[in-house]
mmCIF file of C-alpha atoms and ligand atoms in Angstrom:
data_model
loop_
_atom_site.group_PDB
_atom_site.id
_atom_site.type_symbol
_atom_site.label_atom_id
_atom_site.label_comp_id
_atom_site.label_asym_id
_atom_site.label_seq_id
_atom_site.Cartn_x
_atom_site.Cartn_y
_atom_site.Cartn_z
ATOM 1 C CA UNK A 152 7.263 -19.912 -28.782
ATOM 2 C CA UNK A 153 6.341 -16.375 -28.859
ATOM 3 C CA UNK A 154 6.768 -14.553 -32.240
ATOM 4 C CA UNK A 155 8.627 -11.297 -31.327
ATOM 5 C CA UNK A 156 7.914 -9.799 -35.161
ATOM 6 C CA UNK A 157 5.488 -7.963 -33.514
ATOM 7 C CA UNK A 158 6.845 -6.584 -30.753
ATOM 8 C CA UNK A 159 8.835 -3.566 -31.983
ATOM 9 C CA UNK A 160 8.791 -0.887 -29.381
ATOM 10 C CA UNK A 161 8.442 -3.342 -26.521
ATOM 11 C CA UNK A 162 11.033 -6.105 -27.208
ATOM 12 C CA UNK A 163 14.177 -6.213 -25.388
ATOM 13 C CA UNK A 164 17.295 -4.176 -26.135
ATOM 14 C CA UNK A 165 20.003 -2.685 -24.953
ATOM 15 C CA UNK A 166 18.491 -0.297 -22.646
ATOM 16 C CA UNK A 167 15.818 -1.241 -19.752
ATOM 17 C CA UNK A 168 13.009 1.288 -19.468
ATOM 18 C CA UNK A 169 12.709 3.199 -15.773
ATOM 19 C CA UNK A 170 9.559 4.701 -15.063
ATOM 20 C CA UNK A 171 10.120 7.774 -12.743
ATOM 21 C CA UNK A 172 7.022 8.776 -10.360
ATOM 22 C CA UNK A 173 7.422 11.346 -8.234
ATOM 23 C CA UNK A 174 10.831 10.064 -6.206
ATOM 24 C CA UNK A 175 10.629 6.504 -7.218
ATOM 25 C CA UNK A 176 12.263 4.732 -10.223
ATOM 26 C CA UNK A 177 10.249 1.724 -10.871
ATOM 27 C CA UNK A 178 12.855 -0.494 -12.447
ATOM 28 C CA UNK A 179 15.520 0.866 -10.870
ATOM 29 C CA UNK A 180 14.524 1.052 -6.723
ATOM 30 C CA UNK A 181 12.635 -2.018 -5.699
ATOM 31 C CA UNK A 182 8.688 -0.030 -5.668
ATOM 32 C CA UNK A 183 6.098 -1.435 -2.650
ATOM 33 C CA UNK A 184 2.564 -0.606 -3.861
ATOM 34 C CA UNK A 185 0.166 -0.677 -1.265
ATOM 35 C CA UNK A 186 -3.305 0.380 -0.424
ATOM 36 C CA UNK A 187 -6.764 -1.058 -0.145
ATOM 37 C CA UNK A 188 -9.089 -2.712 -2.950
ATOM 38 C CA UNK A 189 -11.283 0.688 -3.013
ATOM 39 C CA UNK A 190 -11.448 4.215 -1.724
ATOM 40 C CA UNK A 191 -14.410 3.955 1.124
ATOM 41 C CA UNK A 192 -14.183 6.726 2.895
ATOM 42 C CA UNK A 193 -12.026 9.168 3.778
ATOM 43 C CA UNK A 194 -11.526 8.395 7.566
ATOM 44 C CA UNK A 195 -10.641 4.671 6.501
ATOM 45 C CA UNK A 196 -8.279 5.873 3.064
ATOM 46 C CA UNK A 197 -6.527 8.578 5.032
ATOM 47 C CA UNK A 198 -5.931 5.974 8.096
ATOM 48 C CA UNK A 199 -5.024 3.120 5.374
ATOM 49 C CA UNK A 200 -2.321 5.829 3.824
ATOM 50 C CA UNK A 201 -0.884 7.400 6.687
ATOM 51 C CA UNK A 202 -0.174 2.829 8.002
ATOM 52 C CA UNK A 203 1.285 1.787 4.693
ATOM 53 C CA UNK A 204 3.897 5.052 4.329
ATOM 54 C CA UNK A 205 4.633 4.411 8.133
ATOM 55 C CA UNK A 206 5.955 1.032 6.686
ATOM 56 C CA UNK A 207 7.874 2.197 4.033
ATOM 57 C CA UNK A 208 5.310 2.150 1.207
ATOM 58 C CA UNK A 209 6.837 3.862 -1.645
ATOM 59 C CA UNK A 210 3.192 4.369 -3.828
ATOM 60 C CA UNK A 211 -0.750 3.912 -2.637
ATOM 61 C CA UNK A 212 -3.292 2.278 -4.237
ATOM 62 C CA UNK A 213 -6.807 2.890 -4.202
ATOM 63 C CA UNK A 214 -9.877 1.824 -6.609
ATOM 64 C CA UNK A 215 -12.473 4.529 -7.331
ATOM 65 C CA UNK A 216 -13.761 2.804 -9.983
ATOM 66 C CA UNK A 217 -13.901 -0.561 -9.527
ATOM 67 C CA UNK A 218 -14.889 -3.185 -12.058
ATOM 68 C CA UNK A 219 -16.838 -5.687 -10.172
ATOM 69 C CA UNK A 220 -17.770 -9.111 -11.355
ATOM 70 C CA UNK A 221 -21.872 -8.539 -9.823
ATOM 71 C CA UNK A 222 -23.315 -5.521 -10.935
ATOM 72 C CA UNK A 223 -24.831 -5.361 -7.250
ATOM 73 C CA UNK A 224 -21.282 -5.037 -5.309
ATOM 74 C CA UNK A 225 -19.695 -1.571 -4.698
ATOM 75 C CA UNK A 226 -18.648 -0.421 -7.395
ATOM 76 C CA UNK A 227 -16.401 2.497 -6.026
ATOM 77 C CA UNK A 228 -16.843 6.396 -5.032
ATOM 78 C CA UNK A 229 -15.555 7.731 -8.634
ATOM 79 C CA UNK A 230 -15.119 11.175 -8.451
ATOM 80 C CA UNK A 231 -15.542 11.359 -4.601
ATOM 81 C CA UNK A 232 -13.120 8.468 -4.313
ATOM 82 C CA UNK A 233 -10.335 10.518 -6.477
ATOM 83 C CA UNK A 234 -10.871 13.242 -4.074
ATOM 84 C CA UNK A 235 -10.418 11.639 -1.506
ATOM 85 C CA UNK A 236 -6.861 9.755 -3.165
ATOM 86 C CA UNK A 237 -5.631 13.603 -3.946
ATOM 87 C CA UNK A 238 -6.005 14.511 -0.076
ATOM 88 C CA UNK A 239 -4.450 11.736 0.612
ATOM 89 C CA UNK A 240 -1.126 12.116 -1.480
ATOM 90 C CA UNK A 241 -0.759 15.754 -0.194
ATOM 91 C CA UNK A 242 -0.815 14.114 3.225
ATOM 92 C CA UNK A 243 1.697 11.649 2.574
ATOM 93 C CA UNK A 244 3.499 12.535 -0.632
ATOM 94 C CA UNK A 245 2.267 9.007 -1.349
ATOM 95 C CA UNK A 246 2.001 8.790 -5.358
ATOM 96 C CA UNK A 247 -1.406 7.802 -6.237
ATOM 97 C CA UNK A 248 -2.149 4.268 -8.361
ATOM 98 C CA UNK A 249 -5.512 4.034 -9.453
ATOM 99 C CA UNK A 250 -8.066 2.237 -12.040
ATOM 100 C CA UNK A 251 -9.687 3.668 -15.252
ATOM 101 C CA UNK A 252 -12.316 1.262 -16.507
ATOM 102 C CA UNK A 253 -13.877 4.083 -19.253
ATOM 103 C CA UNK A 254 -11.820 5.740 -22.281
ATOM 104 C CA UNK A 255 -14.358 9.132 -21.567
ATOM 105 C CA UNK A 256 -12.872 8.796 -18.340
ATOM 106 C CA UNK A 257 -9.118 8.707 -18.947
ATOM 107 C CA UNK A 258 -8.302 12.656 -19.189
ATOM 108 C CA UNK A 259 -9.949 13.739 -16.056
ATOM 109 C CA UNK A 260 -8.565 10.360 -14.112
ATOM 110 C CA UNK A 261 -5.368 11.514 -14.934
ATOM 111 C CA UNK A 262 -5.999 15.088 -13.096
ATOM 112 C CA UNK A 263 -5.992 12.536 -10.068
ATOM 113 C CA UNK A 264 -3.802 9.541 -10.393
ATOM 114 C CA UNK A 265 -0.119 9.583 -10.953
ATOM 115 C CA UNK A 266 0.383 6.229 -12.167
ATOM 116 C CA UNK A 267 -3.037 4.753 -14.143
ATOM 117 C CA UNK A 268 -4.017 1.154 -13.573
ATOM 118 C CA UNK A 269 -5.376 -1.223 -16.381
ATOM 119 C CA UNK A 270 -6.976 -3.756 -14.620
ATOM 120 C CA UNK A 271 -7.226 -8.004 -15.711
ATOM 121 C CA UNK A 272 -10.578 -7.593 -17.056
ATOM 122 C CA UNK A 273 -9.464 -4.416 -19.439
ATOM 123 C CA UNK A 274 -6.055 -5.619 -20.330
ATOM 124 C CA UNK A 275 -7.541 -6.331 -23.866
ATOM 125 C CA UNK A 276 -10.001 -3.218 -23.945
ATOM 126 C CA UNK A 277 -8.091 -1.549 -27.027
ATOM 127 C CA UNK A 278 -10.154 1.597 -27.204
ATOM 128 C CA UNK A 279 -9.167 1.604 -23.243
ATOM 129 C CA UNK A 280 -5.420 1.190 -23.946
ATOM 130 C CA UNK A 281 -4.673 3.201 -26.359
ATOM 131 C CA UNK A 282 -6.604 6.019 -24.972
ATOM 132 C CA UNK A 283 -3.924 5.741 -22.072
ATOM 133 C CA UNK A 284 -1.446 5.515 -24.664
ATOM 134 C CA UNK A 285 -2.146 9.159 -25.805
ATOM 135 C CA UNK A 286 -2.626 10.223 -22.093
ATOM 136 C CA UNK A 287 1.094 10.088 -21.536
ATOM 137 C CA UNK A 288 0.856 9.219 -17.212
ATOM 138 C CA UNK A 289 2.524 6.321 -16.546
ATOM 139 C CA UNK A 290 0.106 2.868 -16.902
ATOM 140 C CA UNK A 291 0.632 -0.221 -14.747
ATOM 141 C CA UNK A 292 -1.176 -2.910 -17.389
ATOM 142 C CA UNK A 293 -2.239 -6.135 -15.294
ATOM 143 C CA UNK A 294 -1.616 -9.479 -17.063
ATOM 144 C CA UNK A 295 -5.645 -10.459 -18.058
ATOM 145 C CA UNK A 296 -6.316 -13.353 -16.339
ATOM 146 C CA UNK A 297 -6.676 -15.590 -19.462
ATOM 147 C CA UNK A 298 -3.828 -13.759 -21.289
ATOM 148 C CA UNK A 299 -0.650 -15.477 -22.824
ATOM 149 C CA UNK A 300 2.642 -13.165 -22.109
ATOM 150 C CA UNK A 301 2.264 -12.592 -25.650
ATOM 151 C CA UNK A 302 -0.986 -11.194 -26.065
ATOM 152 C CA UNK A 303 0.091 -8.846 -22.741
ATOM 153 C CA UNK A 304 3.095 -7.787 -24.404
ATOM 154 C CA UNK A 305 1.183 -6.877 -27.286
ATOM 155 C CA UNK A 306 -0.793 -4.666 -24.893
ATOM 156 C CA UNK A 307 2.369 -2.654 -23.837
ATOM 157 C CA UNK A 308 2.860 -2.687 -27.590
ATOM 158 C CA UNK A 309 -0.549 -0.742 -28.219
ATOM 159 C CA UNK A 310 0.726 1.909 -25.395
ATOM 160 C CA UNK A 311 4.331 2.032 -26.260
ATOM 161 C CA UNK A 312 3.111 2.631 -29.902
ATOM 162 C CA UNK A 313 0.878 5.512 -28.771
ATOM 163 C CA UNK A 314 3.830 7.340 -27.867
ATOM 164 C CA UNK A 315 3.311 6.598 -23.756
ATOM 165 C CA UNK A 316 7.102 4.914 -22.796
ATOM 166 C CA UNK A 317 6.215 4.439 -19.280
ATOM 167 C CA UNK A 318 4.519 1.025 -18.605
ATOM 168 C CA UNK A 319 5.048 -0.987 -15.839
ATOM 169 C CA UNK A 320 3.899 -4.628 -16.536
ATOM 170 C CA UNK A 321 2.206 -6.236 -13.457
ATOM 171 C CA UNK A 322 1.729 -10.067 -12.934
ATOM 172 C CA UNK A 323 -1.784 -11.090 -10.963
ATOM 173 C CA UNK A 324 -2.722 -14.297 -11.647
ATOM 174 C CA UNK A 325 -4.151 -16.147 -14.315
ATOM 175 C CA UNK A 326 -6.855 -18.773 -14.419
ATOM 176 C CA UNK A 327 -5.743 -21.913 -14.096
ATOM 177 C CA UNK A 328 -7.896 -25.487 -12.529
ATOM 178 C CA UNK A 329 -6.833 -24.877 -9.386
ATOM 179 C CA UNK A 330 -9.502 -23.875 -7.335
ATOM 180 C CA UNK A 331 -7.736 -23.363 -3.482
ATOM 181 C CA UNK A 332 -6.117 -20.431 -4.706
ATOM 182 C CA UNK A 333 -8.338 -17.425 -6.165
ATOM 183 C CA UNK A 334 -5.719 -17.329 -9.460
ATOM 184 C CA UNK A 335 -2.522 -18.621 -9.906
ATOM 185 C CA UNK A 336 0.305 -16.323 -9.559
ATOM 186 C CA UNK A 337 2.974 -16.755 -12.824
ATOM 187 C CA UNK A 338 5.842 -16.608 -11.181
ATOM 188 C CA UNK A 339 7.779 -17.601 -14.370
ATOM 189 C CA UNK A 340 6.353 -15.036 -16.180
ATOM 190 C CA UNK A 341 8.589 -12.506 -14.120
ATOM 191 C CA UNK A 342 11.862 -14.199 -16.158
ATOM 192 C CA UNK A 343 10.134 -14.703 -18.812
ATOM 193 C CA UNK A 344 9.251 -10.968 -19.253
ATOM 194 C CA UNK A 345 12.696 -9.974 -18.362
ATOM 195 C CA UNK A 346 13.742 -12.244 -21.531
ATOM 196 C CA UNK A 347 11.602 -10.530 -23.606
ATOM 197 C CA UNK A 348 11.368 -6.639 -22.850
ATOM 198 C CA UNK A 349 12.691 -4.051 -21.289
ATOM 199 C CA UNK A 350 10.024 -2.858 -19.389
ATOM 200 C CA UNK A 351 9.997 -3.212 -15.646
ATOM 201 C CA UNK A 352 7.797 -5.975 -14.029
ATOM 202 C CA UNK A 353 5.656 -5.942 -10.522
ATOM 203 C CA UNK A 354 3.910 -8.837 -8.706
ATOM 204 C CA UNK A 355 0.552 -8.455 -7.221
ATOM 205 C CA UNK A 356 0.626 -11.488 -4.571
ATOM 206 C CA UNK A 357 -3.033 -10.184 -3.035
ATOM 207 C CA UNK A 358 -4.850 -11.167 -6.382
ATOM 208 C CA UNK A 359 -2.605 -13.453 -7.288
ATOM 209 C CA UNK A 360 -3.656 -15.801 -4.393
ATOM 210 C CA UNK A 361 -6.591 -14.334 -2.758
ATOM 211 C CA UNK A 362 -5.335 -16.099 0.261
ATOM 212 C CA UNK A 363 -4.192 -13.565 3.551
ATOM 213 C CA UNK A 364 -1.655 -17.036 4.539
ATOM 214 C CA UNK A 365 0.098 -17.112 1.022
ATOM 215 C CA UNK A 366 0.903 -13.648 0.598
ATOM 216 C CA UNK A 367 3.428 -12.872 2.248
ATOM 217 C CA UNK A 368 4.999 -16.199 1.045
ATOM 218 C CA UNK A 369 4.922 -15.052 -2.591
ATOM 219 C CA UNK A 370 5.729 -11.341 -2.303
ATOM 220 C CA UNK A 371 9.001 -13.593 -0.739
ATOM 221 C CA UNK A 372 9.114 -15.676 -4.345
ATOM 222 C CA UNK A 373 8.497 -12.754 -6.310
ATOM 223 C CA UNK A 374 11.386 -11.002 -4.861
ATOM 224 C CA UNK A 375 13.180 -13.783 -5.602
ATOM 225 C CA UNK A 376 11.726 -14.252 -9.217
ATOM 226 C CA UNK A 377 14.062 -10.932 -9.588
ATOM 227 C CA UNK A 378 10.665 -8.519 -10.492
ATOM 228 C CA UNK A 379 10.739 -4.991 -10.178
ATOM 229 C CA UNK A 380 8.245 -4.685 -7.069
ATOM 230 C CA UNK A 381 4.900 -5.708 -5.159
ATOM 231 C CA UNK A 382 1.384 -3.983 -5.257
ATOM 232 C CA UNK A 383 -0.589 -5.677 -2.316
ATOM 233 C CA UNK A 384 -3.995 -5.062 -0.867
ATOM 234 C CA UNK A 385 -3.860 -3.541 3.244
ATOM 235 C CA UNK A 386 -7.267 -2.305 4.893
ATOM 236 C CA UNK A 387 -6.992 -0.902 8.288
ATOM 237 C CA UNK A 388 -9.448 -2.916 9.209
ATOM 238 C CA UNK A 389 -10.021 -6.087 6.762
ATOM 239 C CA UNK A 390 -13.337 -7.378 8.259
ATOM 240 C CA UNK A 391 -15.129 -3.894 6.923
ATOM 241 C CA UNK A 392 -13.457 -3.901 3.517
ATOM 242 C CA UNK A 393 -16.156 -3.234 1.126
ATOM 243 C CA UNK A 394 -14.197 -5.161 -2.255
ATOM 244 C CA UNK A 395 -11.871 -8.142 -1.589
ATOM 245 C CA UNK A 396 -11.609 -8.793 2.408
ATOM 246 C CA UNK A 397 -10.612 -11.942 2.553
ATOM 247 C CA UNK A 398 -7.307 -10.783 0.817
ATOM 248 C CA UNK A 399 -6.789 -7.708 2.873
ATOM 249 C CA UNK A 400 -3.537 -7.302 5.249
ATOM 250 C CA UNK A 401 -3.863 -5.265 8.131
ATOM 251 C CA UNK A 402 -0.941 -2.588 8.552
ATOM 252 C CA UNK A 403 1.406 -4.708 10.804
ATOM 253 C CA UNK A 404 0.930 -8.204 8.290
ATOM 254 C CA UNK A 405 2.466 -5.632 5.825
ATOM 255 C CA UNK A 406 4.813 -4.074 7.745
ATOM 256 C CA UNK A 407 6.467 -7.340 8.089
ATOM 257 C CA UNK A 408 6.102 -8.083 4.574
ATOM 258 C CA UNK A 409 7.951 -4.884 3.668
ATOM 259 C CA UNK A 410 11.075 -5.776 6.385
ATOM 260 C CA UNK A 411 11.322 -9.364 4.738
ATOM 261 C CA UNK A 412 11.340 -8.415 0.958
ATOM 262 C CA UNK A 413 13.550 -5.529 1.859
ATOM 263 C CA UNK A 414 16.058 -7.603 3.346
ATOM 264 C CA UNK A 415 15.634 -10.141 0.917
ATOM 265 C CA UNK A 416 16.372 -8.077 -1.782
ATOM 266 C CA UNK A 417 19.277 -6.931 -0.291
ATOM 267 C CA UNK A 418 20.560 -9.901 0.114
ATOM 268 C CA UNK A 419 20.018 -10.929 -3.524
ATOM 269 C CA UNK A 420 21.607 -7.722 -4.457
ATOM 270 C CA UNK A 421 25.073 -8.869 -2.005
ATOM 271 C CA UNK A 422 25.047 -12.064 -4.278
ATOM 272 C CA UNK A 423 25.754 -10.590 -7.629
HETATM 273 C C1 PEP B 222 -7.568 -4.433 -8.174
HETATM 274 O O1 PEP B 222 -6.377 -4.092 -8.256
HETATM 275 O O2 PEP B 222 -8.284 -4.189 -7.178
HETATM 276 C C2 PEP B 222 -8.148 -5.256 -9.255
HETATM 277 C C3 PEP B 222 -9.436 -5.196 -9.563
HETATM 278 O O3 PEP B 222 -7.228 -6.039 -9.835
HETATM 279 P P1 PEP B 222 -7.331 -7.020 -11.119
HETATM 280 O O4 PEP B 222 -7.654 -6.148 -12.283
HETATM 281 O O5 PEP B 222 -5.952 -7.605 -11.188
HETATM 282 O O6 PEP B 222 -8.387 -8.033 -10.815
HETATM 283 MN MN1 MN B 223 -8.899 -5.856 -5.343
#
């Protein structure tokens, strides 16, 4: 049973929270995140962007910093890889999701990013959290991958509490025994969260499986699971992908993806 005592500014009321970026309502329109693991060059971000708004992305992703489990994989272009996000946008009119890993880091991120990513590993990383509290930029706070919903709801507490309304919870997977799929992807958490706050909810199905075959098959059950949207991982060309290949959809595996959940949600709109 989860103790709601302590969730003041995050448990469920009346009112469900929308966070606006840019044109989209997240909570309101159904939001497709999309983009690959990192920023690795310009040629292959720009190419990535310009696929993924062709499909009907509505945000990109991109990791400049990226917290690695080795020390000795890439570990992201920082600065150059924000750059490079910020060129992008003004190409597309994209809105840019990206990663902050440091608090020193969080002010000048936010020069770059329109929406600021807390990643699995920093869900927990208070200093990290509330610093994005006081930033003010929209955060989308990944579920840590040994987290109860409680203890990540506690998390959008820490923001919320800051003064920062606009967090977008995001489902990725949590450790479980089973060792076919890279994490398992909560699906129930999606109700659960709905039960429980009224912040809006995403899916990411790439991390969530690691798996190219079972993505598309659970962006599918997270529409159905009634969240709020889908951040997925697309490369334009997945055997190069410097950070998480094997998970990487090329631009026509997600611009199938896109058509399905559309018309799924459509349809699940038609039944109410
Ligand atoms: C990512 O989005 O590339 C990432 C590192 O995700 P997570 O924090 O969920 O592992
Ligand atoms: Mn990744």
């Amino acid at each position: 049973m989860i103790d709601m005592k302590d969730l003041k500014l995050a448990a469920k009321g009346t009112k469900r929270t929308v966070v606006r970026v840019g044109k989209v309502s997240v909570g309101q329109d159904f939001v497709i995140i999309a983009g690959p693991c990192s920023v690795e060059s310009e040629e292959q971000l720009l190419e990535t962007a310009r696929a993924v708004k062709e499909a009907g992305a509505d945000m990109l992703r991109g990791g400049a910093f990226k917290p690695r489990t080795s020390p000795y994989a890439f570990q992201g272009l920082g600065l150059k890889g924000l750059k490079i996000l910020e060129k992008a946008r003004e190409e597309t009119g994209l809105p840019i999701v990206t990663e902050v890993i440091d608090t020193r880091d969080v002010t000048w991120v936010c020069e770059y990013a329109d929406v600021l990513q807390i990643g699995a590993r920093n869900m927990q990383n208070f200093s990290l959290i509330k610093e994005v509290g006081k930033a003010g930029k929209p955060v989308l706070l990944k579920r840590g991958m040994y987290s109860t919903i409680e203890e990540w709801l506690n998390c959008a507490e820490y923001i919320l509490n800051e003064g920062n309304p606009n967090v977008i919870l995001c489902e990725r997977g949590i450790r479980t025994h089973e060792k076919y799929t890279r994490n398992t992807l909560d699906l129930s958490a999606v109700p659960a969260v709905k039960e429980l706050t009224h912040l809006p909810i995403i899916t990411d199905p790439s991390h969530g499986t690691g798996k190219l075959s079972l993505i598309e098959p659970m962006c599918l059950a997270s529409v159905a699971s009634g969240c709020d949207g889908l951040i997925v991982e697309v490369h334009r060309n997945p055997a190069e992908a410097l950070s998480d290949k094997e998970q990487a959809l090329t631009p026509p595996q997600f611009a199938q993806i896109v058509k399905r959940c559309r018309a799924l949600r459509k349809f699940m709109g038609e039944l109410k």
